[in-house]
Amino acid sequence: MDIQQINMLLTVVLLTSVAGIGVAFFLARHVLSFSTGDKEVQEVGLAIQNGANAYLKRQFKTIVPIILLLSFFLYFTGKTPELAIGRSVAFLLGAFFSALVGTVGMNIATRANVRVTNEAKKGFGEALALAFKAGATTGMLTVGLGLLGATIIYWHYRELATEILIGFGFGGSLIALFMRVGGGIYTKAADVGADLVGKVEKGIPEDDPRNAAVIADLVGDNVGDCAGMAADLFESYEVTLVAAMILGGATFGLPGVLFPLAVRALGVVTSVIGIYSVNAKGKSQIGEGMMAILKAFGISTVISIVGFFFLSNYLVHEPKLAIATTIGIILSVVIFLLTDHATGNHAPVKDIVKQSQTGPATVILSGLVSGFSSTVWQILAIALTILLSYLLFNDPLTAAYGVALAGMGMLTTTGLIVSMDSYGPIADNAQGLSELAGLKGKALGILAKLDSIGNTTKATTKGFAIASAVVAAVSLFESYLTDTHLTGINISLPVVFVGFLIGGAIPFLFSSLTIRAVSNSCFAVINEVRRQFKEMPGIMKGTQKPDYARVVDLTTKAALDALATPALVAIIVPVLVGFLLKAEALGGYLAGTILTGQLLAVFMTNTGGAWDNAKKMIEEGVFGGKGSDAHKATVVGDTVGDPLKDTAGPAVNPLIKVMNLVALLIAPMVVATKTLTTTHWTLIILSFGVLLYALARSQKSVM
């Protein structure tokens, strides 16, 4: 390709990214044009909106100094002043875009919930269509901004772009980690606290206005699922692109770099087609609504596959690239089906429901069985994808590019996937609003159906996010080997095996920190809700309103207090391993993290999702319905599963990608450092001390 053709292609890609952003704002304007409904609904909606924005504002105040400090240190990872400045600026741009996606997506969601509640008075199809288009705003902003940032960086830096893009991916990943962890802690502290006091102790419904934690719970759906998930998939979208461009440049040269950019542009187009293919008019049942969404996903997938072959023939004249990308998009379908089987209305969940007749212990045990077994099938699906990608090509480096392209394929329809996920909390909030505002009539039944569809889309997109994180991490791992000139990792070497063991342990340490944070925050929420019931007797009689703001503020403080330690673990530990144990051991560390991270994340999200849906199945009338002993048993299971499926499990996704990106950033310095100087030892001891202090602080008792 000559320079004119390259510039023409980049222009098309850039205009496509801008068009994606334009579609996002068009959808937002469309959603906001709908009526907000009754005054009572508006009041509750405003309380949710204010609580969510207050949380994000305080979160950004906490993390902005950390981001600025890291951008300063990132300057020293560049080989030349141009690379150093470019990487630091790209890091800030990636962080800003990731934060923007989460913030805008959450704000649209907190404004859409009241509108969806009002549309439910008209009918099922109208409400579903509006909720999905509200979620699609976040989806299109994710793909538009992601492609825009990568294209601008490549256009400016050309052959140096892959070095700069590492910083861009790291910025997105780090913000996603903060938003996933902080939002996850917030949402589950409020949710579990509200359930244990409201449902179990007081026997009142889930979104009863007498529960002081109910507004915090609804706020949490937005800061955890909307803001957190959007930032999470944004960074997966970026990281796979970075890895594919690095490996593509090393294998096919310029065409190998341009092909991933073109695939991303194709994904913007097919996502828009998918979003506008969701036709829910005339639908009235859960199955019909879910089928409308799945049909749209199928249309996007088929068009994407056709596009892969056209682009590979035009740019590289090599159909194997299209086959590798197609393998990835097929994996996304397989993961969707496996996650649905583990968490939906199928044998594993039905078994938990059956076991609920004998109490919480058997609910817990049957859920663990389901979660453990589900990890096996998902890791086999990912392993088969990687193996097929390798078998397509003759040499290891080109095969690694094939794996990266499989990740590209998985994330081609990211705009649609994020739409499906963001739809979930919007529908959940709409149902909560209806109960809090005391709405009557058919709208209540319609909103319950929308929420049921949302539970399925949230569960399946979590499985998708984990699988994409693992494939992205494998691609980054291959990029790390390329950058360090390692032909492989010799696990039989003691120092490498030690790195492997440490890496395998980190996801468990990380999960313990996040779950402990939820537990400690729950402790505070439960005590506050109990206090209000005790000291304000008018709450239960309906003559006195609870102090919702007090619980929102308390939950915000607790979540942000626990934010720093997990992030420090993700950043500091790979640096310590790299400089103390060297490059090959750091490679072993990354391999251990990818393996246990995937297993643990799938186990936690699927187990929690199965317990949640078992509870909902009981609430539909099975074995006595709401208030029965079977229901109370599944509520206990659900509260145990909440921090697994919505905090620790999803947060492992950005964890493994952040650590792989940190390894990529420090790789040149690790290789160049043959002997540790006094300066090195000072920084190592200081970093180790900061980490130990943070870990010790996180273990403080709530008493």
PDB file of N, CA, C and O in Angstrom, residues 455-513:
ATOM      1  N   ASN A 455     -31.324  -9.435  34.049  1.00  0.00           N
ATOM      2  CA  ASN A 455     -30.499 -10.367  34.830  1.00  0.00           C
ATOM      3  C   ASN A 455     -29.730 -11.311  33.916  1.00  0.00           C
ATOM      4  O   ASN A 455     -28.563 -11.634  34.162  1.00  0.00           O
ATOM      5  N   THR A 456     -30.391 -11.762  32.844  1.00  0.00           N
ATOM      6  CA  THR A 456     -29.731 -12.659  31.895  1.00  0.00           C
ATOM      7  C   THR A 456     -28.638 -11.937  31.128  1.00  0.00           C
ATOM      8  O   THR A 456     -27.518 -12.452  30.983  1.00  0.00           O
ATOM      9  N   THR A 457     -28.939 -10.727  30.631  1.00  0.00           N
ATOM     10  CA  THR A 457     -27.926 -10.003  29.842  1.00  0.00           C
ATOM     11  C   THR A 457     -26.723  -9.619  30.707  1.00  0.00           C
ATOM     12  O   THR A 457     -25.582  -9.684  30.243  1.00  0.00           O
ATOM     13  N   LYS A 458     -26.963  -9.231  31.964  1.00  0.00           N
ATOM     14  CA  LYS A 458     -25.846  -8.873  32.844  1.00  0.00           C
ATOM     15  C   LYS A 458     -24.949 -10.072  33.117  1.00  0.00           C
ATOM     16  O   LYS A 458     -23.721  -9.972  33.106  1.00  0.00           O
ATOM     17  N   ALA A 459     -25.571 -11.230  33.388  1.00  0.00           N
ATOM     18  CA  ALA A 459     -24.792 -12.431  33.694  1.00  0.00           C
ATOM     19  C   ALA A 459     -23.961 -12.870  32.495  1.00  0.00           C
ATOM     20  O   ALA A 459     -22.769 -13.192  32.620  1.00  0.00           O
ATOM     21  N   THR A 460     -24.586 -12.889  31.309  1.00  0.00           N
ATOM     22  CA  THR A 460     -23.870 -13.373  30.129  1.00  0.00           C
ATOM     23  C   THR A 460     -22.772 -12.409  29.690  1.00  0.00           C
ATOM     24  O   THR A 460     -21.704 -12.843  29.237  1.00  0.00           O
ATOM     25  N   THR A 461     -23.003 -11.101  29.825  1.00  0.00           N
ATOM     26  CA  THR A 461     -21.957 -10.154  29.439  1.00  0.00           C
ATOM     27  C   THR A 461     -20.795 -10.174  30.426  1.00  0.00           C
ATOM     28  O   THR A 461     -19.663  -9.869  30.045  1.00  0.00           O
ATOM     29  N   LYS A 462     -21.037 -10.533  31.672  1.00  0.00           N
ATOM     30  CA  LYS A 462     -19.921 -10.718  32.617  1.00  0.00           C
ATOM     31  C   LYS A 462     -19.034 -11.874  32.164  1.00  0.00           C
ATOM     32  O   LYS A 462     -17.801 -11.791  32.215  1.00  0.00           O
ATOM     33  N   GLY A 463     -19.675 -12.982  31.742  1.00  0.00           N
ATOM     34  CA  GLY A 463     -18.904 -14.104  31.213  1.00  0.00           C
ATOM     35  C   GLY A 463     -18.114 -13.700  29.986  1.00  0.00           C
ATOM     36  O   GLY A 463     -16.942 -14.082  29.823  1.00  0.00           O
ATOM     37  N   PHE A 464     -18.729 -12.922  29.121  1.00  0.00           N
ATOM     38  CA  PHE A 464     -18.063 -12.417  27.926  1.00  0.00           C
ATOM     39  C   PHE A 464     -16.863 -11.545  28.307  1.00  0.00           C
ATOM     40  O   PHE A 464     -15.781 -11.668  27.725  1.00  0.00           O
ATOM     41  N   ALA A 465     -17.049 -10.663  29.297  1.00  0.00           N
ATOM     42  CA  ALA A 465     -15.974  -9.752  29.709  1.00  0.00           C
ATOM     43  C   ALA A 465     -14.777 -10.527  30.255  1.00  0.00           C
ATOM     44  O   ALA A 465     -13.624 -10.176  29.990  1.00  0.00           O
ATOM     45  N   ILE A 466     -15.049 -11.589  31.016  1.00  0.00           N
ATOM     46  CA  ILE A 466     -13.952 -12.392  31.573  1.00  0.00           C
ATOM     47  C   ILE A 466     -13.179 -13.086  30.462  1.00  0.00           C
ATOM     48  O   ILE A 466     -11.941 -13.075  30.431  1.00  0.00           O
ATOM     49  N   ALA A 467     -13.906 -13.721  29.537  1.00  0.00           N
ATOM     50  CA  ALA A 467     -13.246 -14.431  28.437  1.00  0.00           C
ATOM     51  C   ALA A 467     -12.417 -13.470  27.590  1.00  0.00           C
ATOM     52  O   ALA A 467     -11.277 -13.785  27.203  1.00  0.00           O
ATOM     53  N   SER A 468     -12.965 -12.287  27.307  1.00  0.00           N
ATOM     54  CA  SER A 468     -12.225 -11.313  26.501  1.00  0.00           C
ATOM     55  C   SER A 468     -10.988 -10.830  27.250  1.00  0.00           C
ATOM     56  O   SER A 468      -9.943 -10.573  26.644  1.00  0.00           O
ATOM     57  N   ALA A 469     -11.099 -10.720  28.574  1.00  0.00           N
ATOM     58  CA  ALA A 469      -9.952 -10.304  29.384  1.00  0.00           C
ATOM     59  C   ALA A 469      -8.832 -11.325  29.301  1.00  0.00           C
ATOM     60  O   ALA A 469      -7.647 -10.969  29.200  1.00  0.00           O
ATOM     61  N   VAL A 470      -9.182 -12.600  29.334  1.00  0.00           N
ATOM     62  CA  VAL A 470      -8.171 -13.662  29.284  1.00  0.00           C
ATOM     63  C   VAL A 470      -7.491 -13.691  27.921  1.00  0.00           C
ATOM     64  O   VAL A 470      -6.263 -13.776  27.827  1.00  0.00           O
ATOM     65  N   VAL A 471      -8.284 -13.619  26.842  1.00  0.00           N
ATOM     66  CA  VAL A 471      -7.691 -13.622  25.500  1.00  0.00           C
ATOM     67  C   VAL A 471      -6.811 -12.383  25.313  1.00  0.00           C
ATOM     68  O   VAL A 471      -5.719 -12.470  24.737  1.00  0.00           O
ATOM     69  N   ALA A 472      -7.267 -11.235  25.826  1.00  0.00           N
ATOM     70  CA  ALA A 472      -6.458 -10.013  25.751  1.00  0.00           C
ATOM     71  C   ALA A 472      -5.165 -10.174  26.531  1.00  0.00           C
ATOM     72  O   ALA A 472      -4.084  -9.763  26.074  1.00  0.00           O
ATOM     73  N   ALA A 473      -5.254 -10.789  27.720  1.00  0.00           N
ATOM     74  CA  ALA A 473      -4.063 -10.987  28.550  1.00  0.00           C
ATOM     75  C   ALA A 473      -3.077 -11.938  27.879  1.00  0.00           C
ATOM     76  O   ALA A 473      -1.853 -11.738  27.955  1.00  0.00           O
ATOM     77  N   VAL A 474      -3.591 -12.984  27.225  1.00  0.00           N
ATOM     78  CA  VAL A 474      -2.710 -13.904  26.493  1.00  0.00           C
ATOM     79  C   VAL A 474      -1.993 -13.162  25.369  1.00  0.00           C
ATOM     80  O   VAL A 474      -0.789 -13.367  25.129  1.00  0.00           O
ATOM     81  N   SER A 475      -2.719 -12.274  24.685  1.00  0.00           N
ATOM     82  CA  SER A 475      -2.107 -11.482  23.615  1.00  0.00           C
ATOM     83  C   SER A 475      -1.019 -10.561  24.177  1.00  0.00           C
ATOM     84  O   SER A 475       0.061 -10.427  23.590  1.00  0.00           O
ATOM     85  N   LEU A 476      -1.305  -9.923  25.303  1.00  0.00           N
ATOM     86  CA  LEU A 476      -0.305  -9.064  25.942  1.00  0.00           C
ATOM     87  C   LEU A 476       0.896  -9.870  26.418  1.00  0.00           C
ATOM     88  O   LEU A 476       2.044  -9.408  26.368  1.00  0.00           O
ATOM     89  N   PHE A 477       0.626 -11.088  26.888  1.00  0.00           N
ATOM     90  CA  PHE A 477       1.706 -11.981  27.320  1.00  0.00           C
ATOM     91  C   PHE A 477       2.645 -12.275  26.150  1.00  0.00           C
ATOM     92  O   PHE A 477       3.873 -12.249  26.297  1.00  0.00           O
ATOM     93  N   GLU A 478       2.071 -12.533  24.980  1.00  0.00           N
ATOM     94  CA  GLU A 478       2.890 -12.780  23.790  1.00  0.00           C
ATOM     95  C   GLU A 478       3.666 -11.512  23.409  1.00  0.00           C
ATOM     96  O   GLU A 478       4.823 -11.595  22.981  1.00  0.00           O
ATOM     97  N   SER A 479       3.039 -10.356  23.564  1.00  0.00           N
ATOM     98  CA  SER A 479       3.726  -9.091  23.295  1.00  0.00           C
ATOM     99  C   SER A 479       4.895  -8.898  24.258  1.00  0.00           C
ATOM    100  O   SER A 479       5.957  -8.397  23.878  1.00  0.00           O
ATOM    101  N   TYR A 480       4.692  -9.312  25.494  1.00  0.00           N
ATOM    102  CA  TYR A 480       5.760  -9.213  26.500  1.00  0.00           C
ATOM    103  C   TYR A 480       6.949 -10.085  26.095  1.00  0.00           C
ATOM    104  O   TYR A 480       8.109  -9.658  26.180  1.00  0.00           O
ATOM    105  N   LEU A 481       6.669 -11.310  25.649  1.00  0.00           N
ATOM    106  CA  LEU A 481       7.754 -12.195  25.217  1.00  0.00           C
ATOM    107  C   LEU A 481       8.501 -11.590  24.031  1.00  0.00           C
ATOM    108  O   LEU A 481       9.738 -11.687  23.940  1.00  0.00           O
ATOM    109  N   THR A 482       7.759 -10.954  23.119  1.00  0.00           N
ATOM    110  CA  THR A 482       8.385 -10.315  21.959  1.00  0.00           C
ATOM    111  C   THR A 482       9.281  -9.161  22.398  1.00  0.00           C
ATOM    112  O   THR A 482      10.415  -9.025  21.926  1.00  0.00           O
ATOM    113  N   ASP A 483       8.786  -8.331  23.309  1.00  0.00           N
ATOM    114  CA  ASP A 483       9.549  -7.162  23.766  1.00  0.00           C
ATOM    115  C   ASP A 483      10.798  -7.546  24.552  1.00  0.00           C
ATOM    116  O   ASP A 483      11.805  -6.831  24.515  1.00  0.00           O
ATOM    117  N   THR A 484      10.726  -8.642  25.300  1.00  0.00           N
ATOM    118  CA  THR A 484      11.876  -9.066  26.113  1.00  0.00           C
ATOM    119  C   THR A 484      12.780 -10.049  25.377  1.00  0.00           C
ATOM    120  O   THR A 484      13.780 -10.502  25.944  1.00  0.00           O
ATOM    121  N   HIS A 485      12.415 -10.389  24.130  1.00  0.00           N
ATOM    122  CA  HIS A 485      13.190 -11.319  23.297  1.00  0.00           C
ATOM    123  C   HIS A 485      13.337 -12.692  23.944  1.00  0.00           C
ATOM    124  O   HIS A 485      14.347 -13.380  23.751  1.00  0.00           O
ATOM    125  N   LEU A 486      12.308 -13.089  24.705  1.00  0.00           N
ATOM    126  CA  LEU A 486      12.293 -14.431  25.289  1.00  0.00           C
ATOM    127  C   LEU A 486      11.624 -15.385  24.303  1.00  0.00           C
ATOM    128  O   LEU A 486      10.549 -15.104  23.789  1.00  0.00           O
ATOM    129  N   THR A 487      12.267 -16.505  24.037  1.00  0.00           N
ATOM    130  CA  THR A 487      11.669 -17.485  23.124  1.00  0.00           C
ATOM    131  C   THR A 487      10.635 -18.349  23.831  1.00  0.00           C
ATOM    132  O   THR A 487       9.836 -19.039  23.197  1.00  0.00           O
ATOM    133  N   GLY A 488      10.657 -18.312  25.165  1.00  0.00           N
ATOM    134  CA  GLY A 488       9.697 -19.087  25.940  1.00  0.00           C
ATOM    135  C   GLY A 488       9.953 -18.902  27.422  1.00  0.00           C
ATOM    136  O   GLY A 488      10.870 -18.183  27.838  1.00  0.00           O
ATOM    137  N   ILE A 489       9.132 -19.539  28.242  1.00  0.00           N
ATOM    138  CA  ILE A 489       9.267 -19.484  29.696  1.00  0.00           C
ATOM    139  C   ILE A 489       9.598 -20.893  30.191  1.00  0.00           C
ATOM    140  O   ILE A 489       8.803 -21.821  30.022  1.00  0.00           O
ATOM    141  N   ASN A 490      10.767 -21.039  30.785  1.00  0.00           N
ATOM    142  CA  ASN A 490      11.195 -22.349  31.295  1.00  0.00           C
ATOM    143  C   ASN A 490      10.713 -22.506  32.729  1.00  0.00           C
ATOM    144  O   ASN A 490      11.361 -22.053  33.667  1.00  0.00           O
ATOM    145  N   ILE A 491       9.575 -23.160  32.900  1.00  0.00           N
ATOM    146  CA  ILE A 491       8.943 -23.262  34.209  1.00  0.00           C
ATOM    147  C   ILE A 491       9.736 -24.147  35.171  1.00  0.00           C
ATOM    148  O   ILE A 491       9.521 -24.099  36.387  1.00  0.00           O
ATOM    149  N   SER A 492      10.675 -24.947  34.635  1.00  0.00           N
ATOM    150  CA  SER A 492      11.467 -25.832  35.509  1.00  0.00           C
ATOM    151  C   SER A 492      12.533 -25.068  36.289  1.00  0.00           C
ATOM    152  O   SER A 492      13.065 -25.567  37.281  1.00  0.00           O
ATOM    153  N   LEU A 493      12.842 -23.849  35.841  1.00  0.00           N
ATOM    154  CA  LEU A 493      13.794 -23.029  36.599  1.00  0.00           C
ATOM    155  C   LEU A 493      13.159 -22.565  37.900  1.00  0.00           C
ATOM    156  O   LEU A 493      12.048 -22.016  37.879  1.00  0.00           O
ATOM    157  N   PRO A 494      13.819 -22.762  39.051  1.00  0.00           N
ATOM    158  CA  PRO A 494      13.206 -22.405  40.345  1.00  0.00           C
ATOM    159  C   PRO A 494      12.721 -20.961  40.417  1.00  0.00           C
ATOM    160  O   PRO A 494      11.623 -20.694  40.909  1.00  0.00           O
ATOM    161  N   VAL A 495      13.515 -20.016  39.897  1.00  0.00           N
ATOM    162  CA  VAL A 495      13.129 -18.610  40.006  1.00  0.00           C
ATOM    163  C   VAL A 495      11.884 -18.323  39.157  1.00  0.00           C
ATOM    164  O   VAL A 495      11.017 -17.521  39.546  1.00  0.00           O
ATOM    165  N   VAL A 496      11.768 -18.989  38.005  1.00  0.00           N
ATOM    166  CA  VAL A 496      10.587 -18.815  37.157  1.00  0.00           C
ATOM    167  C   VAL A 496       9.366 -19.450  37.812  1.00  0.00           C
ATOM    168  O   VAL A 496       8.264 -18.898  37.792  1.00  0.00           O
ATOM    169  N   PHE A 497       9.575 -20.618  38.417  1.00  0.00           N
ATOM    170  CA  PHE A 497       8.466 -21.296  39.085  1.00  0.00           C
ATOM    171  C   PHE A 497       7.957 -20.473  40.270  1.00  0.00           C
ATOM    172  O   PHE A 497       6.754 -20.423  40.533  1.00  0.00           O
ATOM    173  N   VAL A 498       8.879 -19.826  40.971  1.00  0.00           N
ATOM    174  CA  VAL A 498       8.479 -18.941  42.071  1.00  0.00           C
ATOM    175  C   VAL A 498       7.626 -17.791  41.538  1.00  0.00           C
ATOM    176  O   VAL A 498       6.598 -17.429  42.119  1.00  0.00           O
ATOM    177  N   GLY A 499       8.043 -17.209  40.411  1.00  0.00           N
ATOM    178  CA  GLY A 499       7.243 -16.157  39.784  1.00  0.00           C
ATOM    179  C   GLY A 499       5.856 -16.654  39.413  1.00  0.00           C
ATOM    180  O   GLY A 499       4.854 -15.967  39.622  1.00  0.00           O
ATOM    181  N   PHE A 500       5.781 -17.881  38.881  1.00  0.00           N
ATOM    182  CA  PHE A 500       4.507 -18.507  38.517  1.00  0.00           C
ATOM    183  C   PHE A 500       3.611 -18.666  39.747  1.00  0.00           C
ATOM    184  O   PHE A 500       2.409 -18.379  39.700  1.00  0.00           O
ATOM    185  N   LEU A 501       4.199 -19.107  40.869  1.00  0.00           N
ATOM    186  CA  LEU A 501       3.427 -19.294  42.099  1.00  0.00           C
ATOM    187  C   LEU A 501       2.900 -17.968  42.638  1.00  0.00           C
ATOM    188  O   LEU A 501       1.736 -17.867  43.053  1.00  0.00           O
ATOM    189  N   ILE A 502       3.753 -16.945  42.630  1.00  0.00           N
ATOM    190  CA  ILE A 502       3.322 -15.631  43.122  1.00  0.00           C
ATOM    191  C   ILE A 502       2.192 -15.082  42.247  1.00  0.00           C
ATOM    192  O   ILE A 502       1.177 -14.583  42.740  1.00  0.00           O
ATOM    193  N   GLY A 503       2.371 -15.207  40.933  1.00  0.00           N
ATOM    194  CA  GLY A 503       1.342 -14.730  40.016  1.00  0.00           C
ATOM    195  C   GLY A 503       0.022 -15.447  40.217  1.00  0.00           C
ATOM    196  O   GLY A 503      -1.050 -14.827  40.184  1.00  0.00           O
ATOM    197  N   GLY A 504       0.077 -16.761  40.456  1.00  0.00           N
ATOM    198  CA  GLY A 504      -1.142 -17.524  40.692  1.00  0.00           C
ATOM    199  C   GLY A 504      -1.851 -17.131  41.969  1.00  0.00           C
ATOM    200  O   GLY A 504      -3.077 -17.263  42.085  1.00  0.00           O
ATOM    201  N   ALA A 505      -1.090 -16.642  42.946  1.00  0.00           N
ATOM    202  CA  ALA A 505      -1.672 -16.280  44.246  1.00  0.00           C
ATOM    203  C   ALA A 505      -2.323 -14.901  44.240  1.00  0.00           C
ATOM    204  O   ALA A 505      -3.242 -14.642  45.027  1.00  0.00           O
ATOM    205  N   ILE A 506      -1.871 -13.998  43.346  1.00  0.00           N
ATOM    206  CA  ILE A 506      -2.331 -12.609  43.378  1.00  0.00           C
ATOM    207  C   ILE A 506      -3.846 -12.459  43.183  1.00  0.00           C
ATOM    208  O   ILE A 506      -4.493 -11.693  43.913  1.00  0.00           O
ATOM    209  N   PRO A 507      -4.491 -13.167  42.226  1.00  0.00           N
ATOM    210  CA  PRO A 507      -5.950 -13.024  42.112  1.00  0.00           C
ATOM    211  C   PRO A 507      -6.692 -13.408  43.392  1.00  0.00           C
ATOM    212  O   PRO A 507      -7.744 -12.834  43.696  1.00  0.00           O
ATOM    213  N   PHE A 508      -6.141 -14.363  44.158  1.00  0.00           N
ATOM    214  CA  PHE A 508      -6.775 -14.735  45.423  1.00  0.00           C
ATOM    215  C   PHE A 508      -6.606 -13.623  46.460  1.00  0.00           C
ATOM    216  O   PHE A 508      -7.546 -13.301  47.196  1.00  0.00           O
ATOM    217  N   LEU A 509      -5.410 -13.034  46.519  1.00  0.00           N
ATOM    218  CA  LEU A 509      -5.192 -11.911  47.430  1.00  0.00           C
ATOM    219  C   LEU A 509      -6.100 -10.743  47.048  1.00  0.00           C
ATOM    220  O   LEU A 509      -6.753 -10.143  47.914  1.00  0.00           O
ATOM    221  N   PHE A 510      -6.150 -10.447  45.770  1.00  0.00           N
ATOM    222  CA  PHE A 510      -6.976  -9.344  45.266  1.00  0.00           C
ATOM    223  C   PHE A 510      -8.447  -9.573  45.614  1.00  0.00           C
ATOM    224  O   PHE A 510      -9.141  -8.663  46.072  1.00  0.00           O
ATOM    225  N   SER A 511      -8.927 -10.805  45.399  1.00  0.00           N
ATOM    226  CA  SER A 511     -10.330 -11.119  45.692  1.00  0.00           C
ATOM    227  C   SER A 511     -10.627 -11.010  47.176  1.00  0.00           C
ATOM    228  O   SER A 511     -11.694 -10.539  47.578  1.00  0.00           O
ATOM    229  N   SER A 512      -9.677 -11.440  48.000  1.00  0.00           N
ATOM    230  CA  SER A 512      -9.896 -11.351  49.452  1.00  0.00           C
ATOM    231  C   SER A 512     -10.002  -9.892  49.893  1.00  0.00           C
ATOM    232  O   SER A 512     -10.805  -9.551  50.764  1.00  0.00           O
ATOM    233  N   LEU A 513      -9.205  -9.019  49.265  1.00  0.00           N
ATOM    234  CA  LEU A 513      -9.250  -7.595  49.615  1.00  0.00           C
ATOM    235  C   LEU A 513     -10.601  -6.977  49.242  1.00  0.00           C
ATOM    236  O   LEU A 513     -11.182  -6.219  50.022  1.00  0.00           O
TER     237      LEU A 513
END
